[in-house]
Short mmCIF file of C-alpha atoms and ligand atoms in Angstrom, two decimals:
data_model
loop_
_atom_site.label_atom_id
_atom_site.label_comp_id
_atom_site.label_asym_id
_atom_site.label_seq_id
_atom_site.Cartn_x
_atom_site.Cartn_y
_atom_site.Cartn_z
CA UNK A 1 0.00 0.00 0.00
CA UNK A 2 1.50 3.64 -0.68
CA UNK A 3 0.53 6.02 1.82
CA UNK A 4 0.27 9.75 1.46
CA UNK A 5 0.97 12.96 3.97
CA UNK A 6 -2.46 14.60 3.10
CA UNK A 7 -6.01 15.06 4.76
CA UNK A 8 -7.71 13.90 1.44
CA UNK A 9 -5.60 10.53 1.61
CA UNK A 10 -7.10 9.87 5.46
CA UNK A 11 -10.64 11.16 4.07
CA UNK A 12 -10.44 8.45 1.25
CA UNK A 13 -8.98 5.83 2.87
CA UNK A 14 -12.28 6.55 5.66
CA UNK A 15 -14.49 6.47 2.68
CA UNK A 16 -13.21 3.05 1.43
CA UNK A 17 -13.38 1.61 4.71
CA UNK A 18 -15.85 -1.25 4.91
CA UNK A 19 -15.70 -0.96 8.68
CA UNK A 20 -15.98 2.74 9.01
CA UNK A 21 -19.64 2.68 10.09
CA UNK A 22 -18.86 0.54 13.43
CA UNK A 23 -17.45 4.20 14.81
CA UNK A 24 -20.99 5.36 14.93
CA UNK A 25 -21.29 2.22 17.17
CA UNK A 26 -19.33 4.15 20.33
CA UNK A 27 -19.27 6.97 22.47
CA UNK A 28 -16.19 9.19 22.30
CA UNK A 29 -14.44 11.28 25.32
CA UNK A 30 -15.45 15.01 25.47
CA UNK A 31 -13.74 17.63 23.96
CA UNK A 32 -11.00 19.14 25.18
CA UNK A 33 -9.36 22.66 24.93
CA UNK A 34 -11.96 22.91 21.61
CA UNK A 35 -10.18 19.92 20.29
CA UNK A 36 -12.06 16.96 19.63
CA UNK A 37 -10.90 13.28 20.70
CA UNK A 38 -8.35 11.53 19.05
CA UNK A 39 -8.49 8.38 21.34
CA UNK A 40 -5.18 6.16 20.84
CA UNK A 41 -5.46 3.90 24.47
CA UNK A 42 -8.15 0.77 23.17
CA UNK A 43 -4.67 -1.22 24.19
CA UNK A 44 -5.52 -0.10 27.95
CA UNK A 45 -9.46 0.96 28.09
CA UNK A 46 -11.56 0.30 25.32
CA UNK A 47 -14.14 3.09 24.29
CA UNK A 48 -18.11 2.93 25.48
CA UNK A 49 -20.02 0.84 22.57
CA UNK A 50 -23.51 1.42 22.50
CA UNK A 51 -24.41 -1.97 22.43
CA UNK A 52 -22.96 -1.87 25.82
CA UNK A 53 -24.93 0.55 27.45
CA UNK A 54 -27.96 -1.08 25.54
CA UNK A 55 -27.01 -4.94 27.40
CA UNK A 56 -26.38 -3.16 30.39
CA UNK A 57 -29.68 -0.82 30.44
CA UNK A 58 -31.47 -4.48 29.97
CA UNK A 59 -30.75 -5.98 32.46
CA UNK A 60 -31.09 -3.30 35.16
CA UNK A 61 -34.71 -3.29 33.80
CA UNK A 62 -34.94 -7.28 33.96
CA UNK A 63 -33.81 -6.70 37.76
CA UNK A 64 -36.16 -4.02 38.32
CA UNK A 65 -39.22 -6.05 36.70
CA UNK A 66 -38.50 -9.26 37.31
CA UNK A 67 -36.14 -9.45 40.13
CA UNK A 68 -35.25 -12.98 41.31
CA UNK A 69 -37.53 -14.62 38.33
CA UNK A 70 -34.27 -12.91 36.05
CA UNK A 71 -32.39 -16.08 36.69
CA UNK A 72 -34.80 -17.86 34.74
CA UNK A 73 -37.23 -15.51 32.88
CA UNK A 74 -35.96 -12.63 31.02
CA UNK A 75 -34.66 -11.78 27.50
CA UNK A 76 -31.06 -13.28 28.53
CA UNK A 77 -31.83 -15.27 31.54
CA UNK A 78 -28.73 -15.24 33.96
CA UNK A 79 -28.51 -18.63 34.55
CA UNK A 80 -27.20 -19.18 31.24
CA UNK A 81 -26.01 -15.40 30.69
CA UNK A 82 -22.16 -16.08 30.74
CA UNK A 83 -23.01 -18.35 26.91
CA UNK A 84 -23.72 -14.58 25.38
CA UNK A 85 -19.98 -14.10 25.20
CA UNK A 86 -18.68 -17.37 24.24
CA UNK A 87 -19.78 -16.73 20.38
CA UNK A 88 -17.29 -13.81 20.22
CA UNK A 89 -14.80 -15.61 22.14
CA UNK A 90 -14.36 -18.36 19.83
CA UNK A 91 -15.07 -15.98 16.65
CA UNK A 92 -11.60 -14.06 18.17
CA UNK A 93 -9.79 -17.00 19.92
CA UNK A 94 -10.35 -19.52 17.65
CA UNK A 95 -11.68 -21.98 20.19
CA UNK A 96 -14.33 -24.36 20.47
CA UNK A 97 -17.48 -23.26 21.98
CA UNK A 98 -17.08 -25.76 25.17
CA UNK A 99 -13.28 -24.17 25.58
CA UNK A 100 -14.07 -20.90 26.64
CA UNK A 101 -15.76 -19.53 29.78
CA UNK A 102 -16.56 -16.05 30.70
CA UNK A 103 -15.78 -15.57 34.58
CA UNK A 104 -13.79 -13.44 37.07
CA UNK A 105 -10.92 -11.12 36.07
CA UNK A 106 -7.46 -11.71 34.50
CA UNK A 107 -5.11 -12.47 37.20
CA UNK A 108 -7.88 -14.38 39.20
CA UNK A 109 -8.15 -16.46 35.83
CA UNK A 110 -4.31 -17.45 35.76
CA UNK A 111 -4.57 -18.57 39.29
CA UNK A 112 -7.19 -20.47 39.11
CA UNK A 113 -5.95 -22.16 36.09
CA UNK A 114 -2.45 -22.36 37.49
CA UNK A 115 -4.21 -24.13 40.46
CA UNK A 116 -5.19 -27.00 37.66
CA UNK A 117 -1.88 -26.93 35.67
CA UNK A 118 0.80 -25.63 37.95
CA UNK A 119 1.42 -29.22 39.82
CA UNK A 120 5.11 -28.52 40.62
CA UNK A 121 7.17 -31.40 41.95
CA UNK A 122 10.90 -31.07 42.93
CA UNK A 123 12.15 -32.25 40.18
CA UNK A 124 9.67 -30.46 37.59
CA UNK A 125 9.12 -27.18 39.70
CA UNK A 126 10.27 -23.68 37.44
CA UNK A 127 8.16 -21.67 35.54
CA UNK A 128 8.84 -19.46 32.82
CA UNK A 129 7.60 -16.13 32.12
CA UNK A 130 9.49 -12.73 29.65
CA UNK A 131 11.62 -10.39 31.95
CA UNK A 132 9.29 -7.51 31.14
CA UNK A 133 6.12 -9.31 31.93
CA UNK A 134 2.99 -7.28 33.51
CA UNK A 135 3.47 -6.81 37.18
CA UNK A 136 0.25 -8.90 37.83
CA UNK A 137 1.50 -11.92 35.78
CA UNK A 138 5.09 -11.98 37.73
CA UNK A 139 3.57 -11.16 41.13
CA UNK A 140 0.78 -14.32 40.47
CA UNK A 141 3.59 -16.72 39.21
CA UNK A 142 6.05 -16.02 42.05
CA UNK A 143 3.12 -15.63 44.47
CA UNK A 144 2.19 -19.61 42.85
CA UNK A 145 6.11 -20.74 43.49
CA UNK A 146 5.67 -19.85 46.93
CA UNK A 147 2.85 -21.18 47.34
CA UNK A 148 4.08 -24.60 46.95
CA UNK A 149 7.17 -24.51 48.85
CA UNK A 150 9.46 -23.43 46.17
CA UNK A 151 11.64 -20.08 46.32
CA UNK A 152 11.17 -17.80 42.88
CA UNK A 153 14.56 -16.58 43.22
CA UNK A 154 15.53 -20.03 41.48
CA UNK A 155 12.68 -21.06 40.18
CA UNK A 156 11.27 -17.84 38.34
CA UNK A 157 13.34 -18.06 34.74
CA UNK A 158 12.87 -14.83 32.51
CA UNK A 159 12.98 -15.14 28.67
CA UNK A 160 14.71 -11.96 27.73
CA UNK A 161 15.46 -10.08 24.63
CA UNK A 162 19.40 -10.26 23.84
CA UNK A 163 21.12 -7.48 25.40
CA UNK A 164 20.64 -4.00 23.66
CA UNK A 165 17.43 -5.49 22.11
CA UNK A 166 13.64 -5.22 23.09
CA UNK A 167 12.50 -7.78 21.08
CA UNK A 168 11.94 -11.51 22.31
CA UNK A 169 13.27 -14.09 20.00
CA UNK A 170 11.61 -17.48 19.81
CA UNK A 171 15.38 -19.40 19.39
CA UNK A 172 16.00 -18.00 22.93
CA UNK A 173 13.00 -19.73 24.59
CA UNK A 174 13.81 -22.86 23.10
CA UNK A 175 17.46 -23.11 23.77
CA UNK A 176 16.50 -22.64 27.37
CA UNK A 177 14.04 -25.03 27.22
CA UNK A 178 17.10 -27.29 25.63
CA UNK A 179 19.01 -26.40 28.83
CA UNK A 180 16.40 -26.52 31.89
CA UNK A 181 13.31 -27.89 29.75
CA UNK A 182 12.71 -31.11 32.49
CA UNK A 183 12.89 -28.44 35.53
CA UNK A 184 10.44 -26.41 34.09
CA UNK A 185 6.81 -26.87 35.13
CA UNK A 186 4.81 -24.01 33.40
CA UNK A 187 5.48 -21.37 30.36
CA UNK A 188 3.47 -18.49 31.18
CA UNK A 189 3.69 -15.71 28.73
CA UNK A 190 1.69 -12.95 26.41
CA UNK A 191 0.15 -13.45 22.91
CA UNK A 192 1.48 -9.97 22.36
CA UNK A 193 4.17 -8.03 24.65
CA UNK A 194 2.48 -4.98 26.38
CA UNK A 195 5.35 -2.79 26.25
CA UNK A 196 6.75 -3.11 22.75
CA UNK A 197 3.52 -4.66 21.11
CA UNK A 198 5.19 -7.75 19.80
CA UNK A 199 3.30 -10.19 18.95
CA UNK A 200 4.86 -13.54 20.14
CA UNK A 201 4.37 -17.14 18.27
CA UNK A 202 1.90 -18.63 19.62
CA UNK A 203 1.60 -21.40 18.19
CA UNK A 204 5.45 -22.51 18.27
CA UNK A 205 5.44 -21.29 22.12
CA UNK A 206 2.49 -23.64 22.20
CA UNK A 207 4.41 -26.55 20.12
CA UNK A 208 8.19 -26.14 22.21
CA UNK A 209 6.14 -26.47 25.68
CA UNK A 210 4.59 -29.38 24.31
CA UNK A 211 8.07 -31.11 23.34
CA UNK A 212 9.58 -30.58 26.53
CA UNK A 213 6.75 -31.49 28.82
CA UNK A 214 5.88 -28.22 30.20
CA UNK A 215 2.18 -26.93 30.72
CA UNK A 216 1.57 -23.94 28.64
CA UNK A 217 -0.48 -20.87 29.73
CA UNK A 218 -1.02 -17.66 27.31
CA UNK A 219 -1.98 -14.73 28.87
CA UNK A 220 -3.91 -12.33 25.82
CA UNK A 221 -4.73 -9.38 27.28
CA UNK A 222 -3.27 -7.36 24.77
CA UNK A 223 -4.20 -10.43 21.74
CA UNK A 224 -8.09 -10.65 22.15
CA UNK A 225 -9.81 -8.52 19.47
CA UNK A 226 -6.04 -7.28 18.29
CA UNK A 227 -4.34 -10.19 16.27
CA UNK A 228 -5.94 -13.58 14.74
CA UNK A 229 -5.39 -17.03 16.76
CA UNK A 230 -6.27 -20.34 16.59
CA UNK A 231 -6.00 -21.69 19.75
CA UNK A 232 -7.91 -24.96 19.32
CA UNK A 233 -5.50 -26.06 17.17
CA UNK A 234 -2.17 -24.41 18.82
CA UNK A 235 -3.56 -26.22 22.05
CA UNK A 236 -1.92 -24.24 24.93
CA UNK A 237 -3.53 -25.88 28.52
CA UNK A 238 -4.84 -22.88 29.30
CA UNK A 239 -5.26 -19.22 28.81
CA UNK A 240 -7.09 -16.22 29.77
CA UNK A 241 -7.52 -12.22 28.42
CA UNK A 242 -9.52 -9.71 30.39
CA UNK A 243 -12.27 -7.82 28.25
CA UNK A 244 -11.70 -4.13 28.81
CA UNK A 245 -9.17 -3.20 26.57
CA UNK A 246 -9.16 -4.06 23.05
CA UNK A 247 -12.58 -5.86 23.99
CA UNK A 248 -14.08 -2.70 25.10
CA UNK A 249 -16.25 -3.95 27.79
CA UNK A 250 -15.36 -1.23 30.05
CA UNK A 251 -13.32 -1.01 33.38
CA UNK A 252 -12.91 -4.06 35.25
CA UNK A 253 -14.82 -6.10 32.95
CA UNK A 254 -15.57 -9.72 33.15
CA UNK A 255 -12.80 -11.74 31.82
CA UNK A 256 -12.06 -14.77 29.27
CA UNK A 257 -10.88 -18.05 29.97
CA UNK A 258 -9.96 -20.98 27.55
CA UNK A 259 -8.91 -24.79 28.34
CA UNK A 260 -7.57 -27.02 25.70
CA UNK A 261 -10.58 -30.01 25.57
CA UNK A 262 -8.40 -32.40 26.21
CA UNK A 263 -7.96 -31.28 29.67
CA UNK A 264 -11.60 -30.36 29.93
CA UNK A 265 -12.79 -34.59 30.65
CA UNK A 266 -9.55 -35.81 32.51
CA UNK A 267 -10.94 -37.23 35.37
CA UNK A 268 -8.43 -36.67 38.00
CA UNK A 269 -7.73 -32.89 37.05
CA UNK A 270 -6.87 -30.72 40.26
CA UNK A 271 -9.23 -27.82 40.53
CA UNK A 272 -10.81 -25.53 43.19
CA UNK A 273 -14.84 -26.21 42.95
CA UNK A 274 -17.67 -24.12 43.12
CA UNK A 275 -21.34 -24.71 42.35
CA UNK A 276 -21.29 -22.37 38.98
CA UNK A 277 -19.15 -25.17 38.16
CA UNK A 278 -21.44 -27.96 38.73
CA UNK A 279 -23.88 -29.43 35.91
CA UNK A 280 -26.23 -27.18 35.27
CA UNK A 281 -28.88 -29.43 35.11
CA UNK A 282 -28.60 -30.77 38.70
CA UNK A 283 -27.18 -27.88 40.20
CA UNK A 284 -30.02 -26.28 42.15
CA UNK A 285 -30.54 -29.63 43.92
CA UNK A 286 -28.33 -29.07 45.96
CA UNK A 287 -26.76 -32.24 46.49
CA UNK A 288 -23.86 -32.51 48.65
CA UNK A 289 -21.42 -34.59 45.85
CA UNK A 290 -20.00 -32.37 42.79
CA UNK A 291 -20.68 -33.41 39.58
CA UNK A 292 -18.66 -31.46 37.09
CA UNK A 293 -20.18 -29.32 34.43
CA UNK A 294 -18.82 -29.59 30.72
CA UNK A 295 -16.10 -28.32 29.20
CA UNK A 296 -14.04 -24.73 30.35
CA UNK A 297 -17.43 -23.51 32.65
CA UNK A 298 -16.30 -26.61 35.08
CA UNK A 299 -14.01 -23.96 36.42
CA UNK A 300 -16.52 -21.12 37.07
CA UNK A 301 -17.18 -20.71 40.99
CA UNK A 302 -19.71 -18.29 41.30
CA UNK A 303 -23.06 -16.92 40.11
CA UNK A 304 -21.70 -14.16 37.70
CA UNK A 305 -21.86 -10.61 38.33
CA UNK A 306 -24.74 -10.08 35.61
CA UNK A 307 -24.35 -6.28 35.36
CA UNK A 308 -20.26 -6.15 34.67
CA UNK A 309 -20.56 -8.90 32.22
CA UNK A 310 -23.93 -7.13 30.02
CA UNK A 311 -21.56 -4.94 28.60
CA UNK A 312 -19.35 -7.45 27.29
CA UNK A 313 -22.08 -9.39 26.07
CA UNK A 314 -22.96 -6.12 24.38
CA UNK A 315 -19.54 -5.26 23.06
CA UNK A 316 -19.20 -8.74 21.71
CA UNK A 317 -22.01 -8.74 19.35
CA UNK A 318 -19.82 -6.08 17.52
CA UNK A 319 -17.12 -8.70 17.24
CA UNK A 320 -19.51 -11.39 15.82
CA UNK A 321 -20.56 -8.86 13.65
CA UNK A 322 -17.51 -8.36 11.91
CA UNK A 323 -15.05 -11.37 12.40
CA UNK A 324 -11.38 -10.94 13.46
CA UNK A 325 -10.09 -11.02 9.47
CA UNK A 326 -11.94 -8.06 9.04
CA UNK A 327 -10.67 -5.97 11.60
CA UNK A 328 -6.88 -7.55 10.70
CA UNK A 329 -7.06 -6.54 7.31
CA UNK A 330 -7.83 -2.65 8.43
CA UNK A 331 -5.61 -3.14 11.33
CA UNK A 332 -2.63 -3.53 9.76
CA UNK A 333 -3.76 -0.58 7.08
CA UNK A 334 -3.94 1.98 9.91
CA UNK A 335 -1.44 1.39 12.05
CA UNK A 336 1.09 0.85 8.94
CA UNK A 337 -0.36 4.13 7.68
CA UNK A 338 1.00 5.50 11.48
CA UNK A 339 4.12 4.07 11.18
CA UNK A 340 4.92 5.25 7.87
CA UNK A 341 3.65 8.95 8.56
CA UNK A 342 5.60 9.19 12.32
CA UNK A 343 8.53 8.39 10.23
CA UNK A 344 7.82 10.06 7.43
CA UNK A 345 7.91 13.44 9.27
CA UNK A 346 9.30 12.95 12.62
CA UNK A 347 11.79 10.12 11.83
CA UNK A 348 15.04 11.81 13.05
CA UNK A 349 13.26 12.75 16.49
CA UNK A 350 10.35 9.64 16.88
CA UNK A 351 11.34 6.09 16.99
CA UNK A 352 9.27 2.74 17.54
CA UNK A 353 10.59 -0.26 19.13
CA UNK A 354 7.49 -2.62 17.86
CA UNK A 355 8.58 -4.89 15.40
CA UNK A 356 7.00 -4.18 11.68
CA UNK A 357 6.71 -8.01 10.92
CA UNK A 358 5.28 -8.97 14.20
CA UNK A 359 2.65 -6.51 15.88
CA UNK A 360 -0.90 -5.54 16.08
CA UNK A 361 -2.85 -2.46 16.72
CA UNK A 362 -0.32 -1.08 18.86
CA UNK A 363 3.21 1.07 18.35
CA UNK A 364 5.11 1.79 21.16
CA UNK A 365 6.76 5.01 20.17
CA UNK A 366 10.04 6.19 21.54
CA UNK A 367 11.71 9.61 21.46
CA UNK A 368 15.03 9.69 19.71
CA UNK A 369 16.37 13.03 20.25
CA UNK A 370 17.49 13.17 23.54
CA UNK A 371 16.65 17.16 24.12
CA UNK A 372 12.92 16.18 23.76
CA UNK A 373 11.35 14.78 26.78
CA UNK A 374 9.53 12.51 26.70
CA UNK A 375 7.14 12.89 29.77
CA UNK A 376 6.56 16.15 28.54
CA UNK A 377 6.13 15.36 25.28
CA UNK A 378 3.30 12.95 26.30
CA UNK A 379 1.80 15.68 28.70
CA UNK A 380 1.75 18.21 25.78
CA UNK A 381 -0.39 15.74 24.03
CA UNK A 382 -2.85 15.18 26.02
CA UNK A 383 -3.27 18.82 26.06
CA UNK A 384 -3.90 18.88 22.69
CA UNK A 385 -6.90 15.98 23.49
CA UNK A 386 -4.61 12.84 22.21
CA UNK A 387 -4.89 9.59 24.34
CA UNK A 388 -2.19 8.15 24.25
CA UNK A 389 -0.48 5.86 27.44
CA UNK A 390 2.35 6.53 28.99
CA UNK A 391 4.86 3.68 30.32
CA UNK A 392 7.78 4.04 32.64
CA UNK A 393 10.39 4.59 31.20
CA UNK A 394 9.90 5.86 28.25
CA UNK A 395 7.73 4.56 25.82
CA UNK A 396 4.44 6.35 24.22
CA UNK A 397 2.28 3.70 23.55
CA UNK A 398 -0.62 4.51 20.95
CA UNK A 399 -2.80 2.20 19.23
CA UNK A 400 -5.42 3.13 16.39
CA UNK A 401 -7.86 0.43 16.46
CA UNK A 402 -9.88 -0.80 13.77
CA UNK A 403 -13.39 -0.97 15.14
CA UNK A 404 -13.38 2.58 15.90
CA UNK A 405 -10.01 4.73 15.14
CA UNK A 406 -10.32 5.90 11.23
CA UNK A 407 -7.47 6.76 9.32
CA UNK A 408 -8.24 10.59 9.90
CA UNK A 409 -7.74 10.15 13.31
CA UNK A 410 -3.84 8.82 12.44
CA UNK A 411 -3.66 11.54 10.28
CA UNK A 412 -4.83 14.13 13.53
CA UNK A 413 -2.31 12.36 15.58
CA UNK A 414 0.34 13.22 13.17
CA UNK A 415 -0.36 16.84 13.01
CA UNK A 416 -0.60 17.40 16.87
CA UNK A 417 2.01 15.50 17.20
CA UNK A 418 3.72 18.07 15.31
CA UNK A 419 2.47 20.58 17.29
CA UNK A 420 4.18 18.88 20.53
CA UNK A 421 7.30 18.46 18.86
CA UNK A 422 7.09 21.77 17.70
CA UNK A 423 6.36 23.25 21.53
CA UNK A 424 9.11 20.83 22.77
C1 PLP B 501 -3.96 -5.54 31.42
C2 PLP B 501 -3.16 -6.70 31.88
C3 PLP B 501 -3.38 -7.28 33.13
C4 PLP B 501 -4.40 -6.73 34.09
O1 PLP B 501 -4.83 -7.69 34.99
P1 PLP B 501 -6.24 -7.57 35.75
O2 PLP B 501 -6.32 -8.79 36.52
O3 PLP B 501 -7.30 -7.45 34.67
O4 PLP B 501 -6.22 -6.31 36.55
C5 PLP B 501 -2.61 -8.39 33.48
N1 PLP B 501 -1.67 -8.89 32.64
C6 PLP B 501 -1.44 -8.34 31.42
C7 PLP B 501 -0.40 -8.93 30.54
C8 PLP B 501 -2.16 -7.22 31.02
O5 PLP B 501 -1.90 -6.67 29.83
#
């Protein structure tokens, strides 16, 4: 695709865009200093679809109207309310239907599935995560080491870019697998790298695990609704995503959950119980032995908080709507229409350490010229009404996402960007 620096480029490319009517579909931030929005964080908090406030209006009228009768007599009874997101779960995760649950929140997910499939045993007791992982990840895998009697300052390994490098290189993983592959318990790492937006393999994470005999967890906070995956086939044991970023769900959402299907009939599978996880059919008689439900929703606990999980129901319907290719094919359109016009104009002074040939939505920009700072920078931006996020050190992370972002909004960021720069 050739790009060009001009307003009637953006204002075509928004007029070919077979997506550009799902923008109507949100709510934007208010204006600010006369400026209008030009919204750059759906990597951190998606914006307000309508469909969400619509899911979520319902159901505070079902409550009102029908109050405990809800469970089982409403538009979307809530018995069976948590199934409304499991279309656009598999549409984006490339699961099967029985693979994927909606419960809890991220980091609640990964313990509870690191309760099934971390089993550490002396000799088999490390696990594995990338030495920038989230806090939350580290904190819940060292907090797991513990746990079981095992000390993280041993048994914690970091895959980590080579020095002077930010990106992760799959030939690393494996030759450490090659060297400590039978001590290592658990891989627990991103789909795509919150920091530098690089999207990891996968499936060949998914495939070296396999080979050496460790479990496999993918954490996809920043993969859901971003990049295409097939995780049916690519079989990790287990993963999870929260729902309020690229998901737009809104704050504290419910979560996602998947577990490969072979694990979800092994009879002697470890796991905490609770009666959202019993068969449905025989669950309200309240019998005192435990009869699993099928597939992933074995591992719910609890009666799910209806009113934070309408608006992912709601948001979802978007992503059913119009199928992760879709929003792929415009993805990688717009934010290689960013990439090329940051460097176009600001290359000497703007830098991005995401890697062309493997990222999604996101670029985390970095500022070059060392006279420019880049706190500032950021806080000159958001004067001028651009969300970006900010990330200790240094990086600028913005992310024009297809469901929403058009490519006039890249072209906005551009100018104001030039307008910071020009301040700086
Ligand atoms: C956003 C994010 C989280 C947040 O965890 P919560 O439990 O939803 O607060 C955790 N891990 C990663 C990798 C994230 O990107």
């Amino acid at each position: 695709m050739e790009f060009l620096d001009s307003r009637e480029f953006s204002a075509r490319m928004d007029r070919e865009d077979p997506l550009g009517d799902y923008r109507g579909h949100f709510n934007f931030p208010r204006h600010r200093n006369g400026l209008a929005p030009v919204y750059l964080c759906g990597n951190s908090l998606g914006l307000q679809p309508k469909k969400a406030v619509e899911y979520l209006e319902d159901e505070l009228k079902n409550w009102r109207d029908y109050a405990v009768d809800g469970h089982f007599h409403s538009g979307r009874p809530w018995i069976s309310y948590h199934r409304h997101c499991v279309a656009g779960f598999t549409e984006l995760t490339g699961a099967k239907a029985s693979e994927v649950v909606a419960m809890n929140t991220l980091t609640v997910n990964l313990h509870l599935m690191m309760a099934s499939f971390y089993r550490p045993t002396p000799e088999r007791c490390k696990i594995v995560i990338e030495s920038h992982a989230f806090p939350s990840d580290r904190y819940a895998a060292a907090s797991q080491i513990r746990m079981h009697g095992f000390n993280p300052e041993s048994d914690l390994l970091e895959w980590s870019p080579r020095s002077g490098e930010t990106r992760l290189h799959t030939d690393d993983l494996a030759a450490m697998l090659d060297e400590h592959g039978d001590s290592i318990a658990l891989l627990l790492l991103p789909g795509v790298q919150y920091y530098t937006g690089q999207v990891l393999d996968m499936e060949a994470i998914c495939d070296l695990g396999r080979e050496h005999g460790c479990a496999v967890g993918l954490d996809l906070a920043h993969a859901i609704g971003n990049v295409e995956m097939h995780l049916h086939d690519w079989s990790p044991d287990f993963a999870s995503w929260c729902t309020y970023k690229y998901l737009n769900g809104g704050p504290g959402s419910i979560a996602g959950a998947f577990v490969a299907e072979r694990h979800c009939s092994r009879e002697n599978l470890q796991q905490l119980h609770g009666w959202w996880g019993h068969d449905e059919a025989t669950r309200f008689k309240m019998a005192k032995d435990f009869t699993p439900a099928a597939g992933a929703e074995l591992w719910q606990m609890s009666n799910p908080p209806i009113l934070a999980l309408a608006p992912v129901a709601g948001a979802l319907t978007l992503f059913e709507e119009v199928g992760i290719a879709a929003l792929r094919t415009k993805s990688r359109l717009l934010t290689g229409f960013m990439d090329w016009l940051v460097a176009e104009r600001y290359g000497d002074r703007i830098g991005s350490i995401t890697p062309r040939d493997a990222r999604g939505c996101q670029l985390s920009l970095v500022v070059k010229d060392k006279s420019i700072n880049a706190r500032e920078l950021f806080d000159r931006l958001s004067e001028l009404n651009v969300t970006p996020d900010w990330r200790e050190p240094d990086v600028i992370r913005v992310a024009p996402v297809p469901l929403y972002n058009s490519f006039d909004d890249v072209f906005e960021f551009a100018e104001r960007l030039g307008t910071a720069l020009t301040d700086a």
